[in-house]
Every structure is written in C-alpha cells, then in structure tokens.
Amino acid sequence: MTQAQTPDDIRDMADEVARLMAERFGGARRGEFPSLTDMIRRRGGALPRRLRGQARVLAEADQRLSQPRVARQMDMSAPSYAHRALTAHLRPLGGVSRWQNRAVNFAASVAFGLLVLAAVVIWVMVRRGHL
C-alpha cells in the first residue's frame, strides 16, 4: 500500500486517470490530453456512482496543487486511494480488447443488416409469387 509522497505524484495520478477515462469512454479529440476535471465533466457519468466521488477527490487534490502552501499540507492518502480505485476499474480492458470489441460490434451490425436485407428480399419475392 504505497502512498503518494509528493504533489507531483498526485498530478501524475490525475493525468493517468484522465487518460484511462479518455481511452475507455472517449471524450477527447485525437492529440488532446484533457485534465481530469474536464474528463469528469465530459464523461463522469459513465463511471459508477461510487467512483465518481473518488474521481472528484483526485481532481480536487490536483487543483489544490496550484497553491504550494496548501499542497504541502495536503493529506496524500485520500487521493492515493482514489487513484487505486479508479485505475482498478478503468484498466482491465486494454486498448487491444476495446479495438477487438469495436470490430466485433461492427461486424455484428453488418451481419444483422444483411440478414434484414435478405428477409426483405425474400418477402418481396414471396409477395410477387416468385417463390
């Protein structure tokens, strides 16, 4: 159970969670690296309710880092716990498996479309008396 020791660790944690959210839920343009606050605003609803609060804790800790005096006095255990919980939820699906899922979903929708088209063609042929 390691805790973040420096404010820079909190910023790295927030960036990692924002990147994972962008990969899993979308919400970032190609080449754009939004902050965790932006990602919570854009796609925070995709997180389970208990993790939305954890994401807010980490985002608030990241925002407080802009004030050095506050950053030195900040308790690092809550953001550290939030990071562990969020990454445990967001990491299991890797980029390759998400790509594979998209490809399978696309293929399934094409197959369904062809099935519907075949059904319509057969129905039209039966109505015209060709079958």
mmCIF file of N, CA and C in Angstrom:
data_model
loop_
_atom_site.group_PDB
_atom_site.id
_atom_site.type_symbol
_atom_site.label_atom_id
_atom_site.label_comp_id
_atom_site.label_asym_id
_atom_site.label_seq_id
_atom_site.Cartn_x
_atom_site.Cartn_y
_atom_site.Cartn_z
ATOM 1 N N MET A 1 0.836 -1.173 0.000
ATOM 2 C CA MET A 1 0.000 0.000 0.000
ATOM 3 C C MET A 1 0.881 1.236 0.000
ATOM 4 N N THR A 2 1.247 1.706 -1.174
ATOM 5 C CA THR A 2 2.108 2.875 -1.251
ATOM 6 C C THR A 2 1.257 4.119 -1.333
ATOM 7 N N GLN A 3 1.742 5.159 -0.691
ATOM 8 C CA GLN A 3 1.043 6.432 -0.727
ATOM 9 C C GLN A 3 1.855 7.407 -1.552
ATOM 10 N N ALA A 4 1.179 8.358 -2.150
ATOM 11 C CA ALA A 4 1.867 9.396 -2.896
ATOM 12 C C ALA A 4 2.633 10.270 -1.911
ATOM 13 N N GLN A 5 3.875 10.519 -2.193
ATOM 14 C CA GLN A 5 4.701 11.285 -1.274
ATOM 15 C C GLN A 5 4.828 12.750 -1.671
ATOM 16 N N THR A 6 4.680 13.053 -2.943
ATOM 17 C CA THR A 6 4.861 14.426 -3.395
ATOM 18 C C THR A 6 3.638 14.884 -4.172
ATOM 19 N N PRO A 7 3.466 16.196 -4.254
ATOM 20 C CA PRO A 7 2.359 16.724 -5.060
ATOM 21 C C PRO A 7 2.463 16.329 -6.535
ATOM 22 N N ASP A 8 3.693 16.140 -7.032
ATOM 23 C CA ASP A 8 3.848 15.725 -8.430
ATOM 24 C C ASP A 8 3.249 14.346 -8.668
ATOM 25 N N ASP A 9 3.291 13.492 -7.649
ATOM 26 C CA ASP A 9 2.682 12.170 -7.773
ATOM 27 C C ASP A 9 1.172 12.291 -7.990
ATOM 28 N N ILE A 10 0.555 13.232 -7.284
ATOM 29 C CA ILE A 10 -0.892 13.442 -7.429
ATOM 30 C C ILE A 10 -1.200 13.894 -8.849
ATOM 31 N N ARG A 11 -0.411 14.809 -9.382
ATOM 32 C CA ARG A 11 -0.638 15.287 -10.749
ATOM 33 C C ARG A 11 -0.487 14.144 -11.746
ATOM 34 N N ASP A 12 0.519 13.295 -11.552
ATOM 35 C CA ASP A 12 0.698 12.137 -12.438
ATOM 36 C C ASP A 12 -0.478 11.179 -12.333
ATOM 37 N N MET A 13 -0.983 10.977 -11.119
ATOM 38 C CA MET A 13 -2.129 10.098 -10.922
ATOM 39 C C MET A 13 -3.354 10.643 -11.639
ATOM 40 N N ALA A 14 -3.600 11.943 -11.499
ATOM 41 C CA ALA A 14 -4.762 12.565 -12.140
ATOM 42 C C ALA A 14 -4.644 12.465 -13.661
ATOM 43 N N ASP A 15 -3.439 12.684 -14.184
ATOM 44 C CA ASP A 15 -3.243 12.573 -15.634
ATOM 45 C C ASP A 15 -3.474 11.150 -16.121
ATOM 46 N N GLU A 16 -3.025 10.176 -15.343
ATOM 47 C CA GLU A 16 -3.213 8.778 -15.730
ATOM 48 C C GLU A 16 -4.690 8.409 -15.748
ATOM 49 N N VAL A 17 -5.429 8.831 -14.732
ATOM 50 C CA VAL A 17 -6.862 8.519 -14.677
ATOM 51 C C VAL A 17 -7.597 9.217 -15.820
ATOM 52 N N ALA A 18 -7.227 10.471 -16.118
ATOM 53 C CA ALA A 18 -7.860 11.189 -17.227
ATOM 54 C C ALA A 18 -7.580 10.478 -18.550
ATOM 55 N N ARG A 19 -6.364 9.995 -18.744
ATOM 56 C CA ARG A 19 -6.012 9.278 -19.968
ATOM 57 C C ARG A 19 -6.805 7.972 -20.083
ATOM 58 N N LEU A 20 -6.907 7.238 -18.966
ATOM 59 C CA LEU A 20 -7.670 5.989 -18.982
ATOM 60 C C LEU A 20 -9.149 6.234 -19.269
ATOM 61 N N MET A 21 -9.693 7.308 -18.696
ATOM 62 C CA MET A 21 -11.103 7.636 -18.963
ATOM 63 C C MET A 21 -11.297 7.982 -20.436
ATOM 64 N N ALA A 22 -10.357 8.743 -21.005
ATOM 65 C CA ALA A 22 -10.465 9.126 -22.416
ATOM 66 C C ALA A 22 -10.375 7.902 -23.311
ATOM 67 N N GLU A 23 -9.505 6.942 -22.956
ATOM 68 C CA GLU A 23 -9.379 5.732 -23.762
ATOM 69 C C GLU A 23 -10.628 4.859 -23.674
ATOM 70 N N ARG A 24 -11.174 4.745 -22.485
ATOM 71 C CA ARG A 24 -12.290 3.818 -22.291
ATOM 72 C C ARG A 24 -13.630 4.415 -22.692
ATOM 73 N N PHE A 25 -13.854 5.694 -22.359
ATOM 74 C CA PHE A 25 -15.168 6.299 -22.585
ATOM 75 C C PHE A 25 -15.192 7.291 -23.739
ATOM 76 N N GLY A 26 -14.043 7.634 -24.292
ATOM 77 C CA GLY A 26 -13.996 8.673 -25.319
ATOM 78 C C GLY A 26 -14.050 10.043 -24.654
ATOM 79 N N GLY A 27 -14.334 11.062 -25.434
ATOM 80 C CA GLY A 27 -14.458 12.398 -24.870
ATOM 81 C C GLY A 27 -13.240 13.262 -25.083
ATOM 82 N N ALA A 28 -12.226 12.749 -25.780
ATOM 83 C CA ALA A 28 -11.037 13.537 -26.068
ATOM 84 C C ALA A 28 -10.743 13.418 -27.556
ATOM 85 N N ARG A 29 -10.444 14.550 -28.166
ATOM 86 C CA ARG A 29 -10.088 14.521 -29.579
ATOM 87 C C ARG A 29 -8.698 13.929 -29.735
ATOM 88 N N ARG A 30 -8.394 13.497 -30.935
ATOM 89 C CA ARG A 30 -7.081 12.919 -31.205
ATOM 90 C C ARG A 30 -6.002 13.963 -30.932
ATOM 91 N N GLY A 31 -5.021 13.606 -30.138
ATOM 92 C CA GLY A 31 -3.936 14.521 -29.803
ATOM 93 C C GLY A 31 -4.240 15.427 -28.623
ATOM 94 N N GLU A 32 -5.456 15.402 -28.111
ATOM 95 C CA GLU A 32 -5.838 16.239 -26.976
ATOM 96 C C GLU A 32 -5.646 15.446 -25.684
ATOM 97 N N PHE A 33 -5.131 16.108 -24.657
ATOM 98 C CA PHE A 33 -4.934 15.478 -23.361
ATOM 99 C C PHE A 33 -5.668 16.291 -22.302
ATOM 100 N N PRO A 34 -6.977 16.066 -22.150
ATOM 101 C CA PRO A 34 -7.754 16.870 -21.202
ATOM 102 C C PRO A 34 -7.385 16.532 -19.757
ATOM 103 N N SER A 35 -7.636 17.488 -18.889
ATOM 104 C CA SER A 35 -7.376 17.275 -17.467
ATOM 105 C C SER A 35 -8.451 16.364 -16.884
ATOM 106 N N LEU A 36 -8.208 15.902 -15.688
ATOM 107 C CA LEU A 36 -9.180 15.025 -15.028
ATOM 108 C C LEU A 36 -10.492 15.769 -14.790
ATOM 109 N N THR A 37 -10.414 17.033 -14.457
ATOM 110 C CA THR A 37 -11.632 17.832 -14.248
ATOM 111 C C THR A 37 -12.475 17.873 -15.520
ATOM 112 N N ASP A 38 -11.811 18.076 -16.663
ATOM 113 C CA ASP A 38 -12.532 18.087 -17.942
ATOM 114 C C ASP A 38 -13.155 16.732 -18.242
ATOM 115 N N MET A 39 -12.406 15.672 -17.986
ATOM 116 C CA MET A 39 -12.928 14.332 -18.266
ATOM 117 C C MET A 39 -14.103 13.986 -17.349
ATOM 118 N N ILE A 40 -14.069 14.442 -16.109
ATOM 119 C CA ILE A 40 -15.211 14.207 -15.203
ATOM 120 C C ILE A 40 -16.434 14.945 -15.724
ATOM 121 N N ARG A 41 -16.225 16.171 -16.200
ATOM 122 C CA ARG A 41 -17.338 16.951 -16.733
ATOM 123 C C ARG A 41 -17.892 16.299 -18.003
ATOM 124 N N ARG A 42 -17.005 15.805 -18.870
ATOM 125 C CA ARG A 42 -17.439 15.240 -20.145
ATOM 126 C C ARG A 42 -18.024 13.837 -20.002
ATOM 127 N N ARG A 43 -17.326 12.947 -19.288
ATOM 128 C CA ARG A 43 -17.714 11.546 -19.246
ATOM 129 C C ARG A 43 -17.805 10.973 -17.840
ATOM 130 N N GLY A 44 -17.923 11.829 -16.845
ATOM 131 C CA GLY A 44 -18.006 11.348 -15.469
ATOM 132 C C GLY A 44 -19.220 10.484 -15.215
ATOM 133 N N GLY A 45 -20.279 10.699 -15.963
ATOM 134 C CA GLY A 45 -21.488 9.902 -15.793
ATOM 135 C C GLY A 45 -21.310 8.447 -16.190
ATOM 136 N N ALA A 46 -20.261 8.149 -16.939
ATOM 137 C CA ALA A 46 -20.006 6.772 -17.338
ATOM 138 C C ALA A 46 -19.369 5.960 -16.213
ATOM 139 N N LEU A 47 -18.855 6.650 -15.209
ATOM 140 C CA LEU A 47 -18.273 5.954 -14.056
ATOM 141 C C LEU A 47 -19.374 5.502 -13.112
ATOM 142 N N PRO A 48 -19.164 4.404 -12.409
ATOM 143 C CA PRO A 48 -20.119 4.024 -11.365
ATOM 144 C C PRO A 48 -20.200 5.124 -10.301
ATOM 145 N N ARG A 49 -21.324 5.242 -9.660
ATOM 146 C CA ARG A 49 -21.566 6.323 -8.702
ATOM 147 C C ARG A 49 -20.494 6.409 -7.617
ATOM 148 N N ARG A 50 -20.081 5.260 -7.087
ATOM 149 C CA ARG A 50 -19.088 5.303 -6.008
ATOM 150 C C ARG A 50 -17.735 5.808 -6.496
ATOM 151 N N LEU A 51 -17.450 5.604 -7.785
ATOM 152 C CA LEU A 51 -16.170 6.068 -8.319
ATOM 153 C C LEU A 51 -16.212 7.524 -8.764
ATOM 154 N N ARG A 52 -17.398 8.068 -9.008
ATOM 155 C CA ARG A 52 -17.484 9.489 -9.355
ATOM 156 C C ARG A 52 -16.965 10.352 -8.214
ATOM 157 N N GLY A 53 -17.314 9.974 -6.989
ATOM 158 C CA GLY A 53 -16.819 10.712 -5.824
ATOM 159 C C GLY A 53 -15.312 10.593 -5.696
ATOM 160 N N GLN A 54 -14.776 9.406 -5.960
ATOM 161 C CA GLN A 54 -13.328 9.210 -5.909
ATOM 162 C C GLN A 54 -12.631 10.057 -6.979
ATOM 163 N N ALA A 55 -13.240 10.140 -8.147
ATOM 164 C CA ALA A 55 -12.663 10.961 -9.220
ATOM 165 C C ALA A 55 -12.661 12.432 -8.818
ATOM 166 N N ARG A 56 -13.729 12.875 -8.161
ATOM 167 C CA ARG A 56 -13.775 14.269 -7.698
ATOM 168 C C ARG A 56 -12.706 14.535 -6.645
ATOM 169 N N VAL A 57 -12.481 13.569 -5.754
ATOM 170 C CA VAL A 57 -11.440 13.725 -4.726
ATOM 171 C C VAL A 57 -10.082 13.913 -5.391
ATOM 172 N N LEU A 58 -9.781 13.089 -6.373
ATOM 173 C CA LEU A 58 -8.496 13.183 -7.059
ATOM 174 C C LEU A 58 -8.387 14.478 -7.857
ATOM 175 N N ALA A 59 -9.462 14.901 -8.500
ATOM 176 C CA ALA A 59 -9.446 16.141 -9.277
ATOM 177 C C ALA A 59 -9.267 17.356 -8.362
ATOM 178 N N GLU A 60 -9.934 17.353 -7.211
ATOM 179 C CA GLU A 60 -9.776 18.468 -6.263
ATOM 180 C C GLU A 60 -8.353 18.520 -5.728
ATOM 181 N N ALA A 61 -7.776 17.377 -5.445
ATOM 182 C CA ALA A 61 -6.393 17.342 -4.977
ATOM 183 C C ALA A 61 -5.460 17.879 -6.055
ATOM 184 N N ASP A 62 -5.721 17.540 -7.304
ATOM 185 C CA ASP A 62 -4.904 18.039 -8.401
ATOM 186 C C ASP A 62 -5.029 19.557 -8.535
ATOM 187 N N GLN A 63 -6.234 20.082 -8.352
ATOM 188 C CA GLN A 63 -6.430 21.531 -8.449
ATOM 189 C C GLN A 63 -5.760 22.268 -7.292
ATOM 190 N N ARG A 64 -5.749 21.665 -6.121
ATOM 191 C CA ARG A 64 -5.125 22.314 -4.963
ATOM 192 C C ARG A 64 -3.605 22.409 -5.099
ATOM 193 N N LEU A 65 -3.037 21.632 -6.003
ATOM 194 C CA LEU A 65 -1.586 21.646 -6.173
ATOM 195 C C LEU A 65 -1.076 22.979 -6.707
ATOM 196 N N SER A 66 -1.954 23.774 -7.273
ATOM 197 C CA SER A 66 -1.524 25.071 -7.800
ATOM 198 C C SER A 66 -1.138 26.030 -6.677
ATOM 199 N N GLN A 67 -1.529 25.718 -5.453
ATOM 200 C CA GLN A 67 -1.168 26.545 -4.294
ATOM 201 C C GLN A 67 -0.137 25.773 -3.472
ATOM 202 N N PRO A 68 1.137 26.159 -3.549
ATOM 203 C CA PRO A 68 2.198 25.375 -2.904
ATOM 204 C C PRO A 68 2.002 25.178 -1.401
ATOM 205 N N ARG A 69 1.508 26.179 -0.717
ATOM 206 C CA ARG A 69 1.335 26.055 0.735
ATOM 207 C C ARG A 69 0.282 24.991 1.066
ATOM 208 N N VAL A 70 -0.802 25.013 0.324
ATOM 209 C CA VAL A 70 -1.861 24.028 0.528
ATOM 210 C C VAL A 70 -1.361 22.641 0.133
ATOM 211 N N ALA A 71 -0.587 22.568 -0.945
ATOM 212 C CA ALA A 71 -0.084 21.281 -1.418
ATOM 213 C C ALA A 71 0.808 20.612 -0.378
ATOM 214 N N ARG A 72 1.605 21.393 0.341
ATOM 215 C CA ARG A 72 2.490 20.805 1.355
ATOM 216 C C ARG A 72 1.706 20.277 2.554
ATOM 217 N N GLN A 73 0.531 20.830 2.813
ATOM 218 C CA GLN A 73 -0.255 20.439 3.977
ATOM 219 C C GLN A 73 -1.291 19.358 3.654
ATOM 220 N N MET A 74 -1.401 19.006 2.404
ATOM 221 C CA MET A 74 -2.463 18.110 1.972
ATOM 222 C C MET A 74 -2.201 16.668 2.416
ATOM 223 N N ASP A 75 -3.277 15.996 2.815
ATOM 224 C CA ASP A 75 -3.208 14.581 3.142
ATOM 225 C C ASP A 75 -3.174 13.804 1.827
ATOM 226 N N MET A 76 -2.162 12.974 1.667
ATOM 227 C CA MET A 76 -1.971 12.280 0.399
ATOM 228 C C MET A 76 -2.689 10.919 0.345
ATOM 229 N N SER A 77 -3.268 10.482 1.447
ATOM 230 C CA SER A 77 -3.850 9.137 1.451
ATOM 231 C C SER A 77 -5.162 9.065 0.662
ATOM 232 N N ALA A 78 -6.019 10.077 0.761
ATOM 233 C CA ALA A 78 -7.303 10.034 0.050
ATOM 234 C C ALA A 78 -7.107 10.050 -1.471
ATOM 235 N N PRO A 79 -6.288 10.945 -2.026
ATOM 236 C CA PRO A 79 -6.074 10.892 -3.476
ATOM 237 C C PRO A 79 -5.403 9.594 -3.921
ATOM 238 N N SER A 80 -4.549 9.061 -3.098
ATOM 239 C CA SER A 80 -3.871 7.818 -3.424
ATOM 240 C C SER A 80 -4.870 6.658 -3.491
ATOM 241 N N TYR A 81 -5.776 6.602 -2.524
ATOM 242 C CA TYR A 81 -6.826 5.578 -2.514
ATOM 243 C C TYR A 81 -7.737 5.747 -3.728
ATOM 244 N N ALA A 82 -8.095 6.995 -4.044
ATOM 245 C CA ALA A 82 -8.958 7.267 -5.188
ATOM 246 C C ALA A 82 -8.294 6.795 -6.480
ATOM 247 N N HIS A 83 -7.008 7.044 -6.611
ATOM 248 C CA HIS A 83 -6.273 6.616 -7.802
ATOM 249 C C HIS A 83 -6.294 5.098 -7.934
ATOM 250 N N ARG A 84 -6.047 4.403 -6.838
ATOM 251 C CA ARG A 84 -6.062 2.934 -6.881
ATOM 252 C C ARG A 84 -7.428 2.408 -7.300
ATOM 253 N N ALA A 85 -8.491 2.980 -6.731
ATOM 254 C CA ALA A 85 -9.847 2.514 -7.052
ATOM 255 C C ALA A 85 -10.194 2.794 -8.515
ATOM 256 N N LEU A 86 -9.844 3.982 -8.995
ATOM 257 C CA LEU A 86 -10.181 4.347 -10.368
ATOM 258 C C LEU A 86 -9.380 3.535 -11.392
ATOM 259 N N THR A 87 -8.100 3.357 -11.154
ATOM 260 C CA THR A 87 -7.300 2.593 -12.109
ATOM 261 C C THR A 87 -7.695 1.119 -12.097
ATOM 262 N N ALA A 88 -8.079 0.596 -10.936
ATOM 263 C CA ALA A 88 -8.526 -0.801 -10.881
ATOM 264 C C ALA A 88 -9.781 -0.991 -11.723
ATOM 265 N N HIS A 89 -10.629 0.038 -11.780
ATOM 266 C CA HIS A 89 -11.847 -0.061 -12.576
ATOM 267 C C HIS A 89 -11.575 0.181 -14.067
ATOM 268 N N LEU A 90 -10.699 1.117 -14.387
ATOM 269 C CA LEU A 90 -10.514 1.533 -15.772
ATOM 270 C C LEU A 90 -9.508 0.693 -16.549
ATOM 271 N N ARG A 91 -8.592 0.032 -15.881
ATOM 272 C CA ARG A 91 -7.526 -0.687 -16.574
ATOM 273 C C ARG A 91 -7.904 -2.044 -17.162
ATOM 274 N N PRO A 92 -8.807 -2.819 -16.572
ATOM 275 C CA PRO A 92 -8.975 -4.194 -17.044
ATOM 276 C C PRO A 92 -9.156 -4.346 -18.550
ATOM 277 N N LEU A 93 -9.832 -3.444 -19.176
ATOM 278 C CA LEU A 93 -9.985 -3.538 -20.623
ATOM 279 C C LEU A 93 -8.852 -2.763 -21.273
ATOM 280 N N GLY A 94 -7.956 -3.462 -21.917
ATOM 281 C CA GLY A 94 -6.845 -2.815 -22.595
ATOM 282 C C GLY A 94 -7.278 -2.252 -23.934
ATOM 283 N N GLY A 95 -6.398 -1.519 -24.552
ATOM 284 C CA GLY A 95 -6.691 -0.903 -25.837
ATOM 285 C C GLY A 95 -6.971 -1.933 -26.920
ATOM 286 N N VAL A 96 -6.245 -3.049 -26.906
ATOM 287 C CA VAL A 96 -6.433 -4.077 -27.926
ATOM 288 C C VAL A 96 -7.808 -4.720 -27.798
ATOM 289 N N SER A 97 -8.208 -5.048 -26.579
ATOM 290 C CA SER A 97 -9.514 -5.693 -26.426
ATOM 291 C C SER A 97 -10.647 -4.726 -26.745
ATOM 292 N N ARG A 98 -10.480 -3.437 -26.465
ATOM 293 C CA ARG A 98 -11.506 -2.467 -26.847
ATOM 294 C C ARG A 98 -11.606 -2.378 -28.371
ATOM 295 N N TRP A 99 -10.459 -2.408 -29.064
ATOM 296 C CA TRP A 99 -10.462 -2.371 -30.519
ATOM 297 C C TRP A 99 -11.145 -3.618 -31.062
ATOM 298 N N GLN A 100 -10.842 -4.765 -30.473
ATOM 299 C CA GLN A 100 -11.468 -6.008 -30.907
ATOM 300 C C GLN A 100 -12.976 -5.961 -30.684
ATOM 301 N N ASN A 101 -13.404 -5.420 -29.544
ATOM 302 C CA ASN A 101 -14.839 -5.309 -29.272
ATOM 303 C C ASN A 101 -15.522 -4.417 -30.301
ATOM 304 N N ARG A 102 -14.873 -3.317 -30.674
ATOM 305 C CA ARG A 102 -15.451 -2.438 -31.689
ATOM 306 C C ARG A 102 -15.566 -3.167 -33.020
ATOM 307 N N ALA A 103 -14.528 -3.924 -33.393
ATOM 308 C CA ALA A 103 -14.552 -4.663 -34.659
ATOM 309 C C ALA A 103 -15.657 -5.715 -34.651
ATOM 310 N N VAL A 104 -15.812 -6.421 -33.550
ATOM 311 C CA VAL A 104 -16.865 -7.436 -33.450
ATOM 312 C C VAL A 104 -18.236 -6.773 -33.510
ATOM 313 N N ASN A 105 -18.407 -5.658 -32.823
ATOM 314 C CA ASN A 105 -19.693 -4.947 -32.865
ATOM 315 C C ASN A 105 -20.015 -4.466 -34.277
ATOM 316 N N PHE A 106 -19.012 -3.969 -34.990
ATOM 317 C CA PHE A 106 -19.223 -3.519 -36.361
ATOM 318 C C PHE A 106 -19.619 -4.690 -37.253
ATOM 319 N N ALA A 107 -18.896 -5.799 -37.129
ATOM 320 C CA ALA A 107 -19.197 -6.980 -37.939
ATOM 321 C C ALA A 107 -20.600 -7.505 -37.630
ATOM 322 N N ALA A 108 -20.980 -7.478 -36.362
ATOM 323 C CA ALA A 108 -22.320 -7.947 -35.988
ATOM 324 C C ALA A 108 -23.393 -7.043 -36.578
ATOM 325 N N SER A 109 -23.168 -5.741 -36.582
ATOM 326 C CA SER A 109 -24.178 -4.843 -37.147
ATOM 327 C C SER A 109 -24.273 -5.012 -38.664
ATOM 328 N N VAL A 110 -23.148 -5.252 -39.338
ATOM 329 C CA VAL A 110 -23.184 -5.506 -40.778
ATOM 330 C C VAL A 110 -23.938 -6.819 -41.057
ATOM 331 N N ALA A 111 -23.641 -7.857 -40.282
ATOM 332 C CA ALA A 111 -24.324 -9.144 -40.468
ATOM 333 C C ALA A 111 -25.827 -8.998 -40.226
ATOM 334 N N PHE A 112 -26.204 -8.245 -39.225
ATOM 335 C CA PHE A 112 -27.629 -8.022 -38.948
ATOM 336 C C PHE A 112 -28.289 -7.277 -40.109
ATOM 337 N N GLY A 113 -27.586 -6.273 -40.629
ATOM 338 C CA GLY A 113 -28.119 -5.531 -41.776
ATOM 339 C C GLY A 113 -28.325 -6.425 -42.981
ATOM 340 N N LEU A 114 -27.364 -7.313 -43.240
ATOM 341 C CA LEU A 114 -27.502 -8.247 -44.359
ATOM 342 C C LEU A 114 -28.648 -9.227 -44.129
ATOM 343 N N LEU A 115 -28.825 -9.657 -42.893
ATOM 344 C CA LEU A 115 -29.928 -10.561 -42.559
ATOM 345 C C LEU A 115 -31.272 -9.885 -42.796
ATOM 346 N N VAL A 116 -31.396 -8.639 -42.389
ATOM 347 C CA VAL A 116 -32.640 -7.894 -42.613
ATOM 348 C C VAL A 116 -32.870 -7.701 -44.106
ATOM 349 N N LEU A 117 -31.811 -7.387 -44.845
ATOM 350 C CA LEU A 117 -31.936 -7.207 -46.290
ATOM 351 C C LEU A 117 -32.394 -8.506 -46.961
ATOM 352 N N ALA A 118 -31.824 -9.630 -46.565
ATOM 353 C CA ALA A 118 -32.222 -10.920 -47.128
ATOM 354 C C ALA A 118 -33.689 -11.209 -46.811
ATOM 355 N N ALA A 119 -34.109 -10.896 -45.596
ATOM 356 C CA ALA A 119 -35.509 -11.125 -45.219
ATOM 357 C C ALA A 119 -36.440 -10.266 -46.065
ATOM 358 N N VAL A 120 -36.060 -9.032 -46.325
ATOM 359 C CA VAL A 120 -36.894 -8.149 -47.148
ATOM 360 C C VAL A 120 -36.950 -8.659 -48.581
ATOM 361 N N VAL A 121 -35.820 -9.096 -49.115
ATOM 362 C CA VAL A 121 -35.792 -9.619 -50.492
ATOM 363 C C VAL A 121 -36.669 -10.861 -50.599
ATOM 364 N N ILE A 122 -36.581 -11.771 -49.649
ATOM 365 C CA ILE A 122 -37.419 -12.980 -49.667
ATOM 366 C C ILE A 122 -38.897 -12.615 -49.554
ATOM 367 N N TRP A 123 -39.222 -11.662 -48.706
ATOM 368 C CA TRP A 123 -40.620 -11.228 -48.543
ATOM 369 C C TRP A 123 -41.155 -10.651 -49.847
ATOM 370 N N VAL A 124 -40.330 -9.808 -50.515
ATOM 371 C CA VAL A 124 -40.758 -9.212 -51.786
ATOM 372 C C VAL A 124 -40.957 -10.303 -52.834
ATOM 373 N N MET A 125 -40.065 -11.279 -52.894
ATOM 374 C CA MET A 125 -40.183 -12.366 -53.882
ATOM 375 C C MET A 125 -41.432 -13.208 -53.613
ATOM 376 N N VAL A 126 -41.753 -13.454 -52.343
ATOM 377 C CA VAL A 126 -42.957 -14.219 -51.999
ATOM 378 C C VAL A 126 -44.199 -13.414 -52.382
ATOM 379 N N ARG A 127 -44.212 -12.127 -52.135
ATOM 380 C CA ARG A 127 -45.360 -11.278 -52.478
ATOM 381 C C ARG A 127 -45.611 -11.258 -53.988
ATOM 382 N N ARG A 128 -44.538 -11.314 -54.768
ATOM 383 C CA ARG A 128 -44.673 -11.276 -56.224
ATOM 384 C C ARG A 128 -44.938 -12.652 -56.822
ATOM 385 N N GLY A 129 -44.830 -13.661 -56.019
ATOM 386 C CA GLY A 129 -45.136 -15.016 -56.481
ATOM 387 C C GLY A 129 -43.965 -15.726 -57.122
ATOM 388 N N HIS A 130 -42.743 -15.242 -56.912
ATOM 389 C CA HIS A 130 -41.579 -15.901 -57.466
ATOM 390 C C HIS A 130 -41.107 -17.079 -56.622
ATOM 391 N N LEU A 131 -41.544 -17.165 -55.414
ATOM 392 C CA LEU A 131 -41.147 -18.282 -54.549
ATOM 393 C C LEU A 131 -42.346 -19.060 -54.078
#
